[in-house]
CSV table of C-alpha atoms in Angstrom, one decimal:
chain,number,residue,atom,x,y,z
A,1,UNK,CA,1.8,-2.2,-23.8
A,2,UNK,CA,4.7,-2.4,-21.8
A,3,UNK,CA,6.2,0.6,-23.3
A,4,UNK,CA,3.2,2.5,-23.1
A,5,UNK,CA,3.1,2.1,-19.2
A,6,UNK,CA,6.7,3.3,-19.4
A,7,UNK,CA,6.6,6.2,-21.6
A,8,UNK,CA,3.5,7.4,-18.4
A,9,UNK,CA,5.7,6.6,-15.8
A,10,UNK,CA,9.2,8.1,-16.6
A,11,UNK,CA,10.0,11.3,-14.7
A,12,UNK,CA,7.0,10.8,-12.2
A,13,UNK,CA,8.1,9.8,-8.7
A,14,UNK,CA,6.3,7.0,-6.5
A,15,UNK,CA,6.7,7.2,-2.8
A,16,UNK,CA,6.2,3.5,-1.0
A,17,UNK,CA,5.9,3.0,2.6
A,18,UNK,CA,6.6,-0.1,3.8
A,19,UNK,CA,8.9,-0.5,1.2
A,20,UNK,CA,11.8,-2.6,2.3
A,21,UNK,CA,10.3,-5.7,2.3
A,22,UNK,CA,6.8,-7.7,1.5
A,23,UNK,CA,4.5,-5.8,-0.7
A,24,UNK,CA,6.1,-2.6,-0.6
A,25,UNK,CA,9.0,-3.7,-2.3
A,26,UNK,CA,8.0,-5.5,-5.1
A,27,UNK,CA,5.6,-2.2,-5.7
A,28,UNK,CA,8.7,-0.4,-5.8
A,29,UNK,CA,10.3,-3.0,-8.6
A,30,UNK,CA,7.7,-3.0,-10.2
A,31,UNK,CA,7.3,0.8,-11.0
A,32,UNK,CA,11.1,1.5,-11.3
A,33,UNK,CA,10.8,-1.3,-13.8
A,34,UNK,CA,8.3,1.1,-16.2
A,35,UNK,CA,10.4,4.8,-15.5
A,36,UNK,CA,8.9,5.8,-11.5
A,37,UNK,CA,12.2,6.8,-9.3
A,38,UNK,CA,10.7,4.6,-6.4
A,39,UNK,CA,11.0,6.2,-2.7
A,40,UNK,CA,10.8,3.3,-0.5
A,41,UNK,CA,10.3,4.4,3.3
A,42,UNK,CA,10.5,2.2,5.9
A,43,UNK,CA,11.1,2.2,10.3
A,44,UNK,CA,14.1,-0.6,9.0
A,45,UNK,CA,16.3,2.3,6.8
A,46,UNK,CA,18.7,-0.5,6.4
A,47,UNK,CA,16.2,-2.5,4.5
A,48,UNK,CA,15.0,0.4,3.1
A,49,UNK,CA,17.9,1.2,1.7
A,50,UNK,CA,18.8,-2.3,0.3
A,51,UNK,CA,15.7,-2.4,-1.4
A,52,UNK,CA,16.6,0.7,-3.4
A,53,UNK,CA,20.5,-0.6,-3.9
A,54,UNK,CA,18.4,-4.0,-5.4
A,55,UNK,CA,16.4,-1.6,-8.0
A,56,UNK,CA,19.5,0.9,-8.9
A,57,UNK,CA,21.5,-2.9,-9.1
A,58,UNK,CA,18.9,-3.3,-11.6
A,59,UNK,CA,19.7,-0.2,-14.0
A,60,UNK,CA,16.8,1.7,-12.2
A,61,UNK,CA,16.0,4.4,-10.4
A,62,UNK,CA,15.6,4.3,-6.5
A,63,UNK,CA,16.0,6.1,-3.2
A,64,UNK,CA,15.3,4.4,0.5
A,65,UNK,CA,14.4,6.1,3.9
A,66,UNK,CA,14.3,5.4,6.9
A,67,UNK,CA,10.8,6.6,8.6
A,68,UNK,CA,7.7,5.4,10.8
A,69,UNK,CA,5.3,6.6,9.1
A,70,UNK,CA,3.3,7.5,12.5
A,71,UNK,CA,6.0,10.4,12.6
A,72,UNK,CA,4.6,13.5,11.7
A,73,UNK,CA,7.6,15.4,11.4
A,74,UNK,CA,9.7,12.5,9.5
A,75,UNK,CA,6.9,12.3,7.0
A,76,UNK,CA,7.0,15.9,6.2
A,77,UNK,CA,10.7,15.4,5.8
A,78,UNK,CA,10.5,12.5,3.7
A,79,UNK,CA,7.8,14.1,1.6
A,80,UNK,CA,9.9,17.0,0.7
A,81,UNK,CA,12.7,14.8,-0.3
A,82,UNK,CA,10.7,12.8,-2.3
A,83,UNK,CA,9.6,16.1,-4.0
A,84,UNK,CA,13.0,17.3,-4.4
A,85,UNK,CA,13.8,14.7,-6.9
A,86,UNK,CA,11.5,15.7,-9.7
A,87,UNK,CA,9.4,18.6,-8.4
A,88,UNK,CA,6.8,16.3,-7.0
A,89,UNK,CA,5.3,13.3,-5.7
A,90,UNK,CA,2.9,11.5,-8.5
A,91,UNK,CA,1.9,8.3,-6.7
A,92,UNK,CA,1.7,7.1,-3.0
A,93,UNK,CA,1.2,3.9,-1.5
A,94,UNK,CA,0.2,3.5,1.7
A,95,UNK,CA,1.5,0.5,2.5
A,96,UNK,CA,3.4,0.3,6.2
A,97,UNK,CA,0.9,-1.9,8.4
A,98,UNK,CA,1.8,-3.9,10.8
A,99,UNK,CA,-0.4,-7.3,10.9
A,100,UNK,CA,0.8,-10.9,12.5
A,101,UNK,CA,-1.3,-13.5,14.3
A,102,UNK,CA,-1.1,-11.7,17.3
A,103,UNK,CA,-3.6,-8.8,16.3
A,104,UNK,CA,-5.6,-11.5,15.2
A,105,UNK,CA,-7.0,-11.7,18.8
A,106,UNK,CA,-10.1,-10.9,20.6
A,107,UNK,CA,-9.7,-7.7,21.4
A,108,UNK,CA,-10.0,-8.5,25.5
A,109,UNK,CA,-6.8,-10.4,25.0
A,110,UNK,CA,-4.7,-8.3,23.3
A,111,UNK,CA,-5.3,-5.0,25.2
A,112,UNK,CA,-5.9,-1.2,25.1
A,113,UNK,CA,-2.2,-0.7,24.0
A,114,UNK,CA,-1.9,-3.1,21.7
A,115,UNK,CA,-4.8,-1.7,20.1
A,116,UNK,CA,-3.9,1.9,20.1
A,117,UNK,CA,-0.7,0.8,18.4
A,118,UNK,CA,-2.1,-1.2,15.5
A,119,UNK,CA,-4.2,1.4,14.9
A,120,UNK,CA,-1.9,4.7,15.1
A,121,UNK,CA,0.3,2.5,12.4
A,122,UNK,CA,-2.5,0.9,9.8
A,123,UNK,CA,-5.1,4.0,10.5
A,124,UNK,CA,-3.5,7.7,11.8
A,125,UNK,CA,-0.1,5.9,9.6
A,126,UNK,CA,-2.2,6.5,6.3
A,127,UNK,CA,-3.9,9.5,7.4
A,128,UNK,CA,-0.4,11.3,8.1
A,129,UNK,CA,1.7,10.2,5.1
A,130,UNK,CA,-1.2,11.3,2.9
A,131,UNK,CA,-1.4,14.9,4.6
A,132,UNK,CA,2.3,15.0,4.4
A,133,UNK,CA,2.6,14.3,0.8
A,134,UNK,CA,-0.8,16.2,-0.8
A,135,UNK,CA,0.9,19.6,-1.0
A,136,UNK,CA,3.5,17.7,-3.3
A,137,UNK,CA,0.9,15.9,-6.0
A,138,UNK,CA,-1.3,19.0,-5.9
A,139,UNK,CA,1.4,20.2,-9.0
A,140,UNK,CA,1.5,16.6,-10.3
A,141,UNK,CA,-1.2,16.2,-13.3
A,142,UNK,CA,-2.6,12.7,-12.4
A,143,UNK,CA,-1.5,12.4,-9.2
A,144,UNK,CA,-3.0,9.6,-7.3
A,145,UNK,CA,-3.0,7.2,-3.7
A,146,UNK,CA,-3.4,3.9,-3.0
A,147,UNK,CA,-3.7,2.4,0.1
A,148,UNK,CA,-3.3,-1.1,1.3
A,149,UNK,CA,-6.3,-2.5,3.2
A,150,UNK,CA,-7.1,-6.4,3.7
A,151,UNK,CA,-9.9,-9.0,2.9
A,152,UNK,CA,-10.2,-9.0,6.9
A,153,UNK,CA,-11.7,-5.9,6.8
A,154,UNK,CA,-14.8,-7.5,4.8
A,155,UNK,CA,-14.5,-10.4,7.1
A,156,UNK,CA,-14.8,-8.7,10.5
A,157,UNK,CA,-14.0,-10.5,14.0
A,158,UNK,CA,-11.0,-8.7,14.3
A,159,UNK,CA,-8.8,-5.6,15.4
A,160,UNK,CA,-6.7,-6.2,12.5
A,161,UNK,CA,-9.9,-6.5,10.2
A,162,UNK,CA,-11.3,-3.6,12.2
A,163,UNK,CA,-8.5,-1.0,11.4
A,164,UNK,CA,-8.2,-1.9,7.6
A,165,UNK,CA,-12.3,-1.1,7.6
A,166,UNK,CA,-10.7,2.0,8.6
A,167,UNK,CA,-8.7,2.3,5.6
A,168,UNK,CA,-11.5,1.5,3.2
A,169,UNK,CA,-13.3,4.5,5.5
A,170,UNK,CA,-10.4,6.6,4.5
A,171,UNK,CA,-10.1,5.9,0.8
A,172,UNK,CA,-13.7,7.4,0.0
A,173,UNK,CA,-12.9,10.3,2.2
A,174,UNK,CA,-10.0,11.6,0.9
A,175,UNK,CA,-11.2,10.7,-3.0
A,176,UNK,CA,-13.4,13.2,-2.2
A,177,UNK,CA,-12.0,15.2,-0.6
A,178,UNK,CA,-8.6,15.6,-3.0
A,179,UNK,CA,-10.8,14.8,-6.4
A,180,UNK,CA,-10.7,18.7,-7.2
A,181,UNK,CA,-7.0,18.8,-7.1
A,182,UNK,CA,-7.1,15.8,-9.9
A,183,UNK,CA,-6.2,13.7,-7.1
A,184,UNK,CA,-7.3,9.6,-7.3
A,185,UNK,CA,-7.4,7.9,-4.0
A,186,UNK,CA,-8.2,3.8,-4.2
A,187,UNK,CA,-7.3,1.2,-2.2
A,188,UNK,CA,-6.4,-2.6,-2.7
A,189,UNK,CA,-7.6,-5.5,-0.4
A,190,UNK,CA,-5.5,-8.5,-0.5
A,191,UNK,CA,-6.7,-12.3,0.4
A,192,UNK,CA,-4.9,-14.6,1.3
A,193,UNK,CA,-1.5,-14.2,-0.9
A,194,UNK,CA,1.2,-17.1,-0.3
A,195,UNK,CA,4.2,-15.5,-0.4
A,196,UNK,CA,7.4,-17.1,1.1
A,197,UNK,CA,6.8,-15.8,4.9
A,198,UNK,CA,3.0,-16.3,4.6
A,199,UNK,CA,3.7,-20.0,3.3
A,200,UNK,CA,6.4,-21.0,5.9
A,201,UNK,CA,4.2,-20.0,8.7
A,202,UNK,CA,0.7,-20.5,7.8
A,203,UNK,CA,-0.7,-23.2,9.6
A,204,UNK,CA,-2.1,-25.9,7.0
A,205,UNK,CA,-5.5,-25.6,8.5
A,206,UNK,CA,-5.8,-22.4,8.5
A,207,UNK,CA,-4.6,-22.2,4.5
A,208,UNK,CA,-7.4,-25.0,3.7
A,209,UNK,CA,-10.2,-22.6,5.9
A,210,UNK,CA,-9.3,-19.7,3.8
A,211,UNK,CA,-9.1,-21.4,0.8
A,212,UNK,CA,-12.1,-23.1,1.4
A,213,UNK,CA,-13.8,-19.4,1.6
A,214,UNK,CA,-12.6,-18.7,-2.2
A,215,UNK,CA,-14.2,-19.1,-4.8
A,216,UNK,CA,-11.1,-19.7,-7.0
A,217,UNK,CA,-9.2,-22.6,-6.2
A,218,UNK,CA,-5.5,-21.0,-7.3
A,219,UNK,CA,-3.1,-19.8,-4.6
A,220,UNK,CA,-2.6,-16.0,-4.5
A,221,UNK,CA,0.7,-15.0,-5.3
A,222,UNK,CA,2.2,-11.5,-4.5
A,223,UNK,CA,2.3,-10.8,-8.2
A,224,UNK,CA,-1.5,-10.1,-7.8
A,225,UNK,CA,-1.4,-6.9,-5.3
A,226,UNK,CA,1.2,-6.1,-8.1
A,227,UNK,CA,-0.8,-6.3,-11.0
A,228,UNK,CA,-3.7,-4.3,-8.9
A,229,UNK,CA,-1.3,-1.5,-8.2
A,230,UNK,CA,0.1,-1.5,-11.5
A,231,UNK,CA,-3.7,-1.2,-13.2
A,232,UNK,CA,-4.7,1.8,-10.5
A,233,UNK,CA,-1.5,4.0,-11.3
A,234,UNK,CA,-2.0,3.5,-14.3
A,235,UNK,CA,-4.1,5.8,-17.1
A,236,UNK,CA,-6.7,2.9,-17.9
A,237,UNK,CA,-8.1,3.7,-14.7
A,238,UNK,CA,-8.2,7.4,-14.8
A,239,UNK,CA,-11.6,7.1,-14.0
A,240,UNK,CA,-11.4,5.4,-10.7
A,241,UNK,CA,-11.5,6.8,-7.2
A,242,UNK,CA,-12.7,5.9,-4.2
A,243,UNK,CA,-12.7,2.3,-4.6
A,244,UNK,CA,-11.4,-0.4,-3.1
A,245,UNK,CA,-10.5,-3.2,-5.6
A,246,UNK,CA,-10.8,-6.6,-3.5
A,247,UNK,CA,-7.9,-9.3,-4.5
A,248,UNK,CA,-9.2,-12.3,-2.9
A,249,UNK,CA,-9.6,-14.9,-5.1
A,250,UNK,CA,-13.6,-14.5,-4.1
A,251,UNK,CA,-13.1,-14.9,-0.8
A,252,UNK,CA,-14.5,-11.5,0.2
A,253,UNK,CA,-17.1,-10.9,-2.6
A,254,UNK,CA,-19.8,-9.3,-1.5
A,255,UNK,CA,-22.2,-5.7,-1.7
């Protein structure tokens, strides 16, 4: 199966944002692994770049930007390099967002500012990557976006929450809207995943609340959002747009 997935994915080209750390990085292993050159963009282009030297380390193919993806201009820029590659951009993941405990707070505490900030990055951040890069999948056969929302977004109660209901928003809109260009837009919402930062900094209550939301009992591991992306790129799902596949261990099941 293995080789399957890599005989679909050699000579297409996968743009990450986000990509030099977290999430966004092990994307980008994970499809240079099965024949994607990986563009990892990130505001850190040091990390950025070390990400990519890590998958070219690796006998794979990689390329890291520097970018904020709230950066109109850059975004065209990075799109056209991207493009340049291998006449085209097959995949992107929206994945830039910026999230920590502090936007976890009412929103009379954290402020007008802090507000418009979190959402021009996790909101207007997916809305102009995606503009940037459409031109470049419209040539691309199978073409298709995923976008990175969060359980919070089911949860509610928070600005955080708030702007990745935005995202979910955003993923039916453009499937529509990009379906008769052979375009797939999806999105993945993550639980509570334990990866090393998450795990040293969690608070042990707050782990056993969370947990005690899920219906599963295991710990979520990063390798999860991977396996997610990996099944959405991929041509098993074909058929899919417009969803939102929730990765919570239960936690946010719902209608």
């Amino acid at each position: 199966m293995d080789e399957i997935f890599k005989r679909a994915r050699t000579g297409t080209t996968a743009v990450i944002t986000g990509g030099g750390r977290g999430f966004g990085k092990a994307f980008g292993q994970a499809l240079a692994a099965q024949g994607a050159h990986v563009v990892l963009v990130d505001i850190d282009a040091a990390e950025a770049e070390a990400a990519a030297a890590e998958i070219r380390a690796q006998g794979n193919a990689a390329t890291g930007l520097g970018g904020d993806v709230t950066d109109e201009g850059r975004m065209r820029e990075v799109m056209t390099q991207a493009d340049a590659i291998q006449s085209g951009i097959d995949l992107l993941v929206n994945n830039a967002g910026l999230h920590s405990a502090e936007y976890g707070q009412p929103i009379q505490k954290l402020g007008l500012a802090k507000v418009k900030r979190l959402f021009e990055v996790n909101v207007f951040g997916v809305v102009t990557c995606t503009l940037a890069a459409v031109a470049h999948m419209k040539k691309r056969a199978g073409a298709n976006i995923v976008n990175i929302s969060s359980s919070a977004a089911h949860l509610g109660g928070s600005a955080y929450g708030d702007s990745k209901l935005a995202v979910a928003g955003l993923t039916i809109t453009f499937a529509r809207e990009l379906a008769p260009d052979g375009i797939r837009v999806n999105a993945i919402s993550p639980g509570l995943m334990l990866t090393g930062t998450v795990a040293a900094e969690l608070p042990p209550a707050t782990k056993t609340r969370v947990k005690a939301l899920q219906m599963l009992g295991d710990d979520g591991q990063e390798e999860h959002i991977v396996d997610a992306l990996m099944f959405l790129t991929s041509p098993q799902a074909r058929f899919i747009t417009g969803e939102t596949l929730r990765v919570t261990g239960g936690m946010a099941a719902g209608i």
